[in-house]
Coordinates of C-alpha atoms and ligand atoms in Angstrom, one line a residue:
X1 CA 0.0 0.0 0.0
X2 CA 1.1 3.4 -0.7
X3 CA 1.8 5.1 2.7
X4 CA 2.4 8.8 1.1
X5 CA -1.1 7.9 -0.2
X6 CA -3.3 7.3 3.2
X7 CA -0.5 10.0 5.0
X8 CA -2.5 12.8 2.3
X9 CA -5.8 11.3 2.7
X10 CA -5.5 11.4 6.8
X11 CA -3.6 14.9 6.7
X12 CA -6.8 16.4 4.2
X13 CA -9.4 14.9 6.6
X14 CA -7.7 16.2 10.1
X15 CA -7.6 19.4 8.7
X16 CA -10.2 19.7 7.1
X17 CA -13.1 18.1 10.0
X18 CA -11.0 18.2 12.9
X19 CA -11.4 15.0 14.1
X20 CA -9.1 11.6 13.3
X21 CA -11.2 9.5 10.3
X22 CA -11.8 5.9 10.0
X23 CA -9.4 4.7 7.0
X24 CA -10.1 2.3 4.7
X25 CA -8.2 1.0 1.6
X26 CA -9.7 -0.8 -1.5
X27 CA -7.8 -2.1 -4.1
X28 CA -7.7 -2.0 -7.8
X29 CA -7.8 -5.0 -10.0
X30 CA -6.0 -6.5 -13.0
X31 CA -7.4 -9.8 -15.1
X32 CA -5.0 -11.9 -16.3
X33 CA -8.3 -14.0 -19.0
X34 CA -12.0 -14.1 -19.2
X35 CA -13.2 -10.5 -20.2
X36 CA -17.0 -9.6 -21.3
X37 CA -17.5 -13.0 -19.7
X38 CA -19.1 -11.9 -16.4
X39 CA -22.4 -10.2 -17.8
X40 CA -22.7 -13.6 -19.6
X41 CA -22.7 -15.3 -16.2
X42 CA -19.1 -17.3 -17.0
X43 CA -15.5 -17.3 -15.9
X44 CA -12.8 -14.2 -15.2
X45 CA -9.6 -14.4 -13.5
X46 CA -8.9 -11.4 -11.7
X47 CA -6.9 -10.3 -8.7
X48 CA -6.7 -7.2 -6.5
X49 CA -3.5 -4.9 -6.8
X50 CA -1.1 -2.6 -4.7
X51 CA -3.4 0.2 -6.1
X52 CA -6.4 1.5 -5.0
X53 CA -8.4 4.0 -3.1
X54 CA -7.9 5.4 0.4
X55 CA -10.9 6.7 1.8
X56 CA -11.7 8.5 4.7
X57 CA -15.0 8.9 7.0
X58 CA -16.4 10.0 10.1
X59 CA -20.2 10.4 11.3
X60 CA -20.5 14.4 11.1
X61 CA -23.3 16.2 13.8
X62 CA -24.2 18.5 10.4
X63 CA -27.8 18.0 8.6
X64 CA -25.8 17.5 5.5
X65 CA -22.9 14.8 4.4
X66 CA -19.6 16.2 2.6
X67 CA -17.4 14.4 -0.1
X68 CA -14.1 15.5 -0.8
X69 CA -12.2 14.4 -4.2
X70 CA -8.8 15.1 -2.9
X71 CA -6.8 14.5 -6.0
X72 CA -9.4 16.4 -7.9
X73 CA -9.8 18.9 -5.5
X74 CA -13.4 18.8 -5.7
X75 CA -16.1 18.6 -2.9
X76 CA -19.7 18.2 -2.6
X77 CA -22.3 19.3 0.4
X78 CA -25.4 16.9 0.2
X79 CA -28.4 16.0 1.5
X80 CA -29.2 12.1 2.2
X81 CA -32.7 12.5 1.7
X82 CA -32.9 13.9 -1.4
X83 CA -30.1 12.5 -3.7
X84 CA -30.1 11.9 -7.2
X85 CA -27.8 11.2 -10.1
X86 CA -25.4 14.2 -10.7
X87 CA -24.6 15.2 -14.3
X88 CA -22.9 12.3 -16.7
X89 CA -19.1 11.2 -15.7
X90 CA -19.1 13.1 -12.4
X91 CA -17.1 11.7 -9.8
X92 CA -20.2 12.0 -7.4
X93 CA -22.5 9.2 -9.3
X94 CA -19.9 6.9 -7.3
X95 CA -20.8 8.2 -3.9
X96 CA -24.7 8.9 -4.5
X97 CA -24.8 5.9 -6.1
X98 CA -23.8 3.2 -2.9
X99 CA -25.5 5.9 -0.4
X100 CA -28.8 5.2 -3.0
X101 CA -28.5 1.5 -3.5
X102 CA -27.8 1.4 0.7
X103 CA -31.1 3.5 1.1
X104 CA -33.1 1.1 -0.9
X105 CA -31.9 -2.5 1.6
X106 CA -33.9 0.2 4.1
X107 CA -30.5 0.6 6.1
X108 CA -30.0 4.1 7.5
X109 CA -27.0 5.9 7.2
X110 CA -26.4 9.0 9.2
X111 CA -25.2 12.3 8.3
X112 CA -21.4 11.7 7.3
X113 CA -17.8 13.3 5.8
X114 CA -15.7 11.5 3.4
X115 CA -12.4 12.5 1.6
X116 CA -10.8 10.4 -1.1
X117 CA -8.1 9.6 -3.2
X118 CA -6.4 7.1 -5.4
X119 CA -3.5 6.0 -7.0
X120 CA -4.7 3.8 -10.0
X121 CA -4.3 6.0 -13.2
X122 CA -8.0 6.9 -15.0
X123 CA -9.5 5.0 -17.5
X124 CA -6.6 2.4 -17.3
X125 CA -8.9 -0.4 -16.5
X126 CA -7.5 -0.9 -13.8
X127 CA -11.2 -0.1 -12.1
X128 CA -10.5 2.7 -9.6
X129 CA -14.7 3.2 -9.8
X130 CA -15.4 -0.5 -8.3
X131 CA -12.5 0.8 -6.0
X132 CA -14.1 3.8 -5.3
X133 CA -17.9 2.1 -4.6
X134 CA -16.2 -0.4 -2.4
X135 CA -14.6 1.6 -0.4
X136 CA -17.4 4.0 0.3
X137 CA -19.7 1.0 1.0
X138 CA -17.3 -0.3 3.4
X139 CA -16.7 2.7 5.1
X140 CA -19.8 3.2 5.7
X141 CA -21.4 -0.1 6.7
X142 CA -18.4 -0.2 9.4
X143 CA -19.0 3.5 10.3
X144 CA -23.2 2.9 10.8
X145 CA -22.7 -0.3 11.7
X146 CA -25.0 -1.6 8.8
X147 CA -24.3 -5.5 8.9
X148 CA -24.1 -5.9 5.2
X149 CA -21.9 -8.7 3.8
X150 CA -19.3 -8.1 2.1
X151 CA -21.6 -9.7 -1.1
X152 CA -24.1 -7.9 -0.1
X153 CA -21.5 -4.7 -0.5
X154 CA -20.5 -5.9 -3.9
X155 CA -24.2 -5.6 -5.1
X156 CA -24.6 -2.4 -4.2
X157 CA -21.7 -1.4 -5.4
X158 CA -22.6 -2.8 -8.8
X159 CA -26.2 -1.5 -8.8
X160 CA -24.4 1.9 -8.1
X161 CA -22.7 1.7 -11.0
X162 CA -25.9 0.6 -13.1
X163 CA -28.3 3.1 -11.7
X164 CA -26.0 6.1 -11.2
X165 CA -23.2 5.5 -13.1
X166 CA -25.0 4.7 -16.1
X167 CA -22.6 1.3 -17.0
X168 CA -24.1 -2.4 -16.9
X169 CA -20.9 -3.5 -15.5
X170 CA -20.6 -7.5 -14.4
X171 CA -19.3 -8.4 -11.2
X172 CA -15.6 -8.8 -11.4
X173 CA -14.7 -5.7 -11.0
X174 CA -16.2 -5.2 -7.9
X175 CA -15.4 -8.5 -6.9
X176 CA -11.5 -8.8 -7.2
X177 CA -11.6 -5.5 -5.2
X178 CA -13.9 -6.9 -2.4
X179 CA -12.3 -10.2 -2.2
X180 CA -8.5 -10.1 -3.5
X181 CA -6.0 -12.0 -1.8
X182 CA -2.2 -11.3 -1.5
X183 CA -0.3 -13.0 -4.3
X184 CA -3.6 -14.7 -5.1
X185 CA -6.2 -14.6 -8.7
X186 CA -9.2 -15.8 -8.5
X187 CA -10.9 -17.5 -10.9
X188 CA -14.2 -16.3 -10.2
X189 CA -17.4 -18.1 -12.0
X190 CA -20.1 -15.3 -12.1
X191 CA -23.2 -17.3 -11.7
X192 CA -22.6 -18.4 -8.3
X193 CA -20.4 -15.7 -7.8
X194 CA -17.8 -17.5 -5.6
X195 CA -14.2 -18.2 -6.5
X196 CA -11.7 -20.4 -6.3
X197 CA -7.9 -18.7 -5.2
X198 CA -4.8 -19.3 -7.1
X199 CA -1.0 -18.1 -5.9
X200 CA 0.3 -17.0 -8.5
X201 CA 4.2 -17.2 -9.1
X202 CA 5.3 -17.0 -12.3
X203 CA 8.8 -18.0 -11.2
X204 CA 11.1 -16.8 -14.3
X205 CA 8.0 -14.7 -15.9
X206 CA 5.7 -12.3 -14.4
X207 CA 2.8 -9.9 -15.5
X208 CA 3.6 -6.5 -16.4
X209 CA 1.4 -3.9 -17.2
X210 CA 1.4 -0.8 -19.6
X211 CA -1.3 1.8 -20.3
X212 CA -2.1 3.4 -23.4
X213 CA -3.0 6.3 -21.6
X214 CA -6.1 6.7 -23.9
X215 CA -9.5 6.5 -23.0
X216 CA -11.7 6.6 -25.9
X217 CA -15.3 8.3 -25.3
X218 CA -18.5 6.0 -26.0
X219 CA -16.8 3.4 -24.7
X220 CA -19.7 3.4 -21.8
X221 CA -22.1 3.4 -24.7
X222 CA -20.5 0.9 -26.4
X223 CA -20.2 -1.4 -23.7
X224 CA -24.0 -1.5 -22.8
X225 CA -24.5 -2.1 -26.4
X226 CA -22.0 -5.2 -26.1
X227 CA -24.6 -6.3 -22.9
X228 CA -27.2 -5.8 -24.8
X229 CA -26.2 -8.0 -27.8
X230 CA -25.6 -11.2 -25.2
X231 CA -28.6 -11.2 -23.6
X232 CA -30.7 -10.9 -27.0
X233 CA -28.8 -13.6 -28.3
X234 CA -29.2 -16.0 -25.0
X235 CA -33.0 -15.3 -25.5
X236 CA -33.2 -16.5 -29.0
X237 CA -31.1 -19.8 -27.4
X238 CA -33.5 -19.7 -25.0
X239 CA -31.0 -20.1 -21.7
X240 CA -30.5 -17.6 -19.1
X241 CA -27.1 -16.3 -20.3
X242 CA -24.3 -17.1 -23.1
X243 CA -22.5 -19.0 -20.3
X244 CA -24.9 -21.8 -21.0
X245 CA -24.3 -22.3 -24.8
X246 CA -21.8 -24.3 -26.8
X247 CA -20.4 -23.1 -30.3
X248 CA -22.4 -26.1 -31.7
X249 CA -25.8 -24.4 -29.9
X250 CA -25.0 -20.8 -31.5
X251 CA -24.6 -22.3 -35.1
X252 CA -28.1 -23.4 -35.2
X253 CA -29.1 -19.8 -34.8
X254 CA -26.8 -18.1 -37.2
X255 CA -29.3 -17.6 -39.5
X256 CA -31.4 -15.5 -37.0
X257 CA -28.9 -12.7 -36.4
X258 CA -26.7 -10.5 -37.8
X259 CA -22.6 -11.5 -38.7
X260 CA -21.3 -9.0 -36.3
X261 CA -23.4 -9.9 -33.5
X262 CA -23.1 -13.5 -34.5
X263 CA -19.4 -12.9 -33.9
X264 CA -20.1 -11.1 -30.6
X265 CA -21.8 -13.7 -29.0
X266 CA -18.8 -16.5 -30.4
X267 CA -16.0 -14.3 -28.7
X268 CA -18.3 -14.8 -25.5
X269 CA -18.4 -18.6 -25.3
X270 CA -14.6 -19.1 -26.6
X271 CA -13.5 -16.5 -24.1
X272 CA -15.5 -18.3 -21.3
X273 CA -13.5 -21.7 -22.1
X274 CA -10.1 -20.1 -22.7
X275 CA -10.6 -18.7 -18.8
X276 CA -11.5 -22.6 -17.6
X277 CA -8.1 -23.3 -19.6
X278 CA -5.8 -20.8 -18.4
X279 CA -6.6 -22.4 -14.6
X280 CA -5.2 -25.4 -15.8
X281 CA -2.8 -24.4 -17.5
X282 CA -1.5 -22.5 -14.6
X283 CA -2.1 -25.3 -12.3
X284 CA 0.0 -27.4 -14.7
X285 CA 2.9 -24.2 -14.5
X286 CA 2.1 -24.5 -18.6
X287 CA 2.6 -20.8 -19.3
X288 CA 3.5 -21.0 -23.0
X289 CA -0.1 -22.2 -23.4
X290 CA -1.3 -19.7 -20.9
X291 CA 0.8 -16.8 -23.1
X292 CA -1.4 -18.3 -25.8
X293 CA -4.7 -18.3 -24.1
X294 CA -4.0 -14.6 -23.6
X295 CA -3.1 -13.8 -27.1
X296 CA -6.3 -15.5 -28.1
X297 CA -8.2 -13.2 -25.9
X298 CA -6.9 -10.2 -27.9
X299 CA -7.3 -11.5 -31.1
X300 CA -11.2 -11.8 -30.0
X301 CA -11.5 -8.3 -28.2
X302 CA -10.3 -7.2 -31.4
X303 CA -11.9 -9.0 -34.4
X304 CA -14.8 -10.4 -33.1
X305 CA -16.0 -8.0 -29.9
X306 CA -14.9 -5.3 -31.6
X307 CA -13.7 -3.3 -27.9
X308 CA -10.2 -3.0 -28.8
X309 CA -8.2 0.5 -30.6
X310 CA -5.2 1.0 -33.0
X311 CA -3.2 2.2 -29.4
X312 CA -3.8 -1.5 -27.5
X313 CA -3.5 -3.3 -30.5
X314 CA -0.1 -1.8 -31.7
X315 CA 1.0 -2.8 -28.2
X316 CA 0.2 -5.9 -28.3
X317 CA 2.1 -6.5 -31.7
X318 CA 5.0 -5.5 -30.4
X319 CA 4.6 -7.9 -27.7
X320 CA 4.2 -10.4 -30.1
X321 CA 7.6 -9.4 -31.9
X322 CA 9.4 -10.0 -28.8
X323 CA 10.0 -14.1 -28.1
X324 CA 10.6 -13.5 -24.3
X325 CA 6.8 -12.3 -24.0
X326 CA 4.6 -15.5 -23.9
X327 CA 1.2 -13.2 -24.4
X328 CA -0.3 -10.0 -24.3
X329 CA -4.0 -8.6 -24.0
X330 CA -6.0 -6.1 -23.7
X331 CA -7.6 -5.7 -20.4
X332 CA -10.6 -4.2 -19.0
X333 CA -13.5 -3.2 -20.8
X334 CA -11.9 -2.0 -23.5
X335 CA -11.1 1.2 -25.9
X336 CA -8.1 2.3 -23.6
X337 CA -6.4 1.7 -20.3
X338 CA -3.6 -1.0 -20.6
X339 CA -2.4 -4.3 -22.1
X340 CA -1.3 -7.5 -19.6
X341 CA 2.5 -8.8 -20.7
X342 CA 3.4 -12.3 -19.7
X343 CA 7.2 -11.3 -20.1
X344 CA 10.5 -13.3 -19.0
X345 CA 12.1 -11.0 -16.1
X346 CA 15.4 -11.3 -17.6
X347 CA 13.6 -9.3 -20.8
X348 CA 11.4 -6.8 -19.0
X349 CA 13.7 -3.8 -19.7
X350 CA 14.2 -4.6 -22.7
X351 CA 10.6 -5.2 -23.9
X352 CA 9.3 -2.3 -21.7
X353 CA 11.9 0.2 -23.2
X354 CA 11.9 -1.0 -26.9
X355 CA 8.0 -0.9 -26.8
X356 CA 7.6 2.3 -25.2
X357 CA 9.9 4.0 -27.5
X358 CA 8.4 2.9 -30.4
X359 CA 4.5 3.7 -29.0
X360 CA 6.0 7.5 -28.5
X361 CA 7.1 6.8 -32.5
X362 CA 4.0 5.7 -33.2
X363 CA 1.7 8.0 -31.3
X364 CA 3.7 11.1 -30.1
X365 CA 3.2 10.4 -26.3
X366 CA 4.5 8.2 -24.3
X367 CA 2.6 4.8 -22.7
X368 CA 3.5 4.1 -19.2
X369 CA 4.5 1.0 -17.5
X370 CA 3.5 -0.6 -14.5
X371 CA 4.2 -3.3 -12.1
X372 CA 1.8 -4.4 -9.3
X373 CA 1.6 -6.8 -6.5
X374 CA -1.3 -8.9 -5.8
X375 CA -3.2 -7.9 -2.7
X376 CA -5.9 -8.1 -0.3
X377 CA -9.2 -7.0 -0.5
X378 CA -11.2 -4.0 0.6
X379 CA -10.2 -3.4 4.6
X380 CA -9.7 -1.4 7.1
X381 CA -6.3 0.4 7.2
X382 CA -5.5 -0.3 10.6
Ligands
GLA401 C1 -15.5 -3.6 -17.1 C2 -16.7 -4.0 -16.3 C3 -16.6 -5.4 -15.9 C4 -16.2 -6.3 -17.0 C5 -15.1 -5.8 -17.9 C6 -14.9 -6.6 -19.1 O1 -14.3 -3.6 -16.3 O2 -16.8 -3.2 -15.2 O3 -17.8 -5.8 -15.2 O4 -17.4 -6.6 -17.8 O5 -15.3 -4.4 -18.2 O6 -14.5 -7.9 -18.8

């Protein structure tokens, strides 16, 4: 955890409200296989990170509550009775959002102040907004004593995100944040929303990260449209989501929708069986087919769902020029944010530096790169 991080976070609330805050940390996520899976009900395999969101609260005597972006330097007085959705791509929809979806399980929070900040880059997919729900819902059911578990947290933090956020986002996100173990993925089946934990220790190889740093706009649009395709598709199959077909069952409907879609929904059911395959092949210490698996997931995000850009895709080419990376991804929901490198550590400069130099080529601005450990869930910085 980033000390620096939850010293500013502690400082800003002190001096701002006078009193010493409750302090909670919740993580970030990366996902090593299985994306666009979880609205489909199937398998993702993510794990928490070393980044995240440090949040702050205490109960306040006021007849309002007050948020403070600290990194943003942007603060909000509001009233719990009467919230509502703020305007489109605020920061606030977070917040309102969990104190809303809270509201409706008929639990009452009092009046309280919160300040916030993070240290996972924007729009890296990284997720610093399931961060950000989590660790507001968190804080608050410990600060109001609410006895919500922590899946009942990751509902609300989802329904958040749905109703006030305006994104149909699955569960991982909010998952890998709420759950994450240290040096742990989880392979996570979204239908019975329970996972199963695996160390991960790459021994010669490990995962490195670099972002794009572009976000392109629509892609909130563009993912609902993506949901939307799935679930019109698993009701022409007649099953409850694309988790349930087969290749074999989609082919008998081909004639019924359109190529692109037809494509969509085929990315869906091939990415849900390369996630069951990458656990084995990591239980097996295989990582040449797991490099593989991950290549495969690009190639799909990129042909056949369509979420990829010409910034990850370039990336991932150059990881594919390099023999000492085993595979490379996009990751995330798409249209930005960064790739995932399986890359021999004896190569990581090189790959990092040579890639980076030719992106700045490429683009004119430079990608970054990072490297995180894998960490423990949402908790309370003690
Ligand atoms: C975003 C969503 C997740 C998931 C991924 C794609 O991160 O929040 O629920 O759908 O995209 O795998």
């Amino acid at each position: 955890m980033n000390i620096q991080l939850i010293n500013d976070v502690k400082t800003a609330f002190i001096n701002t409200f006078k009193t010493d805050p409750l302090l909670i940390f919740s993580p970030g996520r990366i996902n090593i296989i299985g994306e666009h899976t979880d609205y489909n009900d199937g398998y993702v395999f993510p794990a928490a990170v070393n980044k995240g969101i440090v949040a702050a609260f205490q109960k306040s005597d006021s007849d309002k509550s007050t948020a403070y972006a600290l990194d943003m330097d942007s603060s909000i007085e509001f009233s719990l009775e009467t919230l509502k959705p703020s305007k489109q791509g605020s920061w606030e929809n977070y917040v309102f959002g969990v104190i809303a979806e809270i509201q409706k399980k008929n639990k009452i929070v009092g009046n309280f102040n919160l300040v916030f900040k993070g240290d996972i880059p924007a729009g890296s997919g990284m997720s610093s907004s399931a961060a950000l729900e989590n660790s507001v819902v968190f804080g608050l059911n410990e600060l109001f004593n609410l006895g919500l578990s922590k899946h009942e947290m990751i509902h609300i933090s989802q329904k958040a995100e749905h109703n006030y956020v305006g994104v149909n986002c699955g569960i991982m996100d909010q998952y890998a944040s709420m759950f994450g173990i240290k040096n742990n993925a989880l392979l996570l089946d979204c239908r019975t929303v329970a996972s199963k934990p695996y160390e991960i220790d790459f021994k010669d190889h490990q995962l490195v990260l670099i972002n794009t740093n572009v976000k392109h706009s629509l892609s909130d649009s563009a993912y609902n449209d993506r949901r939307s395709v799935c679930e019109h598709i698993s009701k022409l199959l007649g099953i409850k989501a694309l988790r349930d077909a087969t290749e074999t069952d989609l082919e008998k409907i081909k004639g019924q929708v359109t190529p692109e879609n037809y494509q969509k929904a085929l990315f869906v059911i091939q990415e849900n069986n390369r996630a069951e395959k990458a656990s084995k092949a990591i239980e097996d210490g295989d990582l040449v087919t797991l490099g593989n698996l991950i290549y495969g997931s690009h190639n799909g995000l990129q042909h056949q769902y369509k979420v990829s850009c010409e910034e990850l895709d370039f990336l991932v080419d150059q990881a594919k020029l390099n023999k000492d990376v085993l595979g490379a991804r996009m990751m995330g929901g798409g249209f930005g944010g960064c790739t995932i490198n399986l890359v021999a550590k004896h190569a990581i400069k090189d790959f990092t530096e040579s890639t980076s130099k030719a992106y700045k080529e490429q683009f004119k601005k430079e990608c970054s790169v990072y490297f995180v450990e894998l960490s423990n869930g949402t908790h309370v910085i003690k």
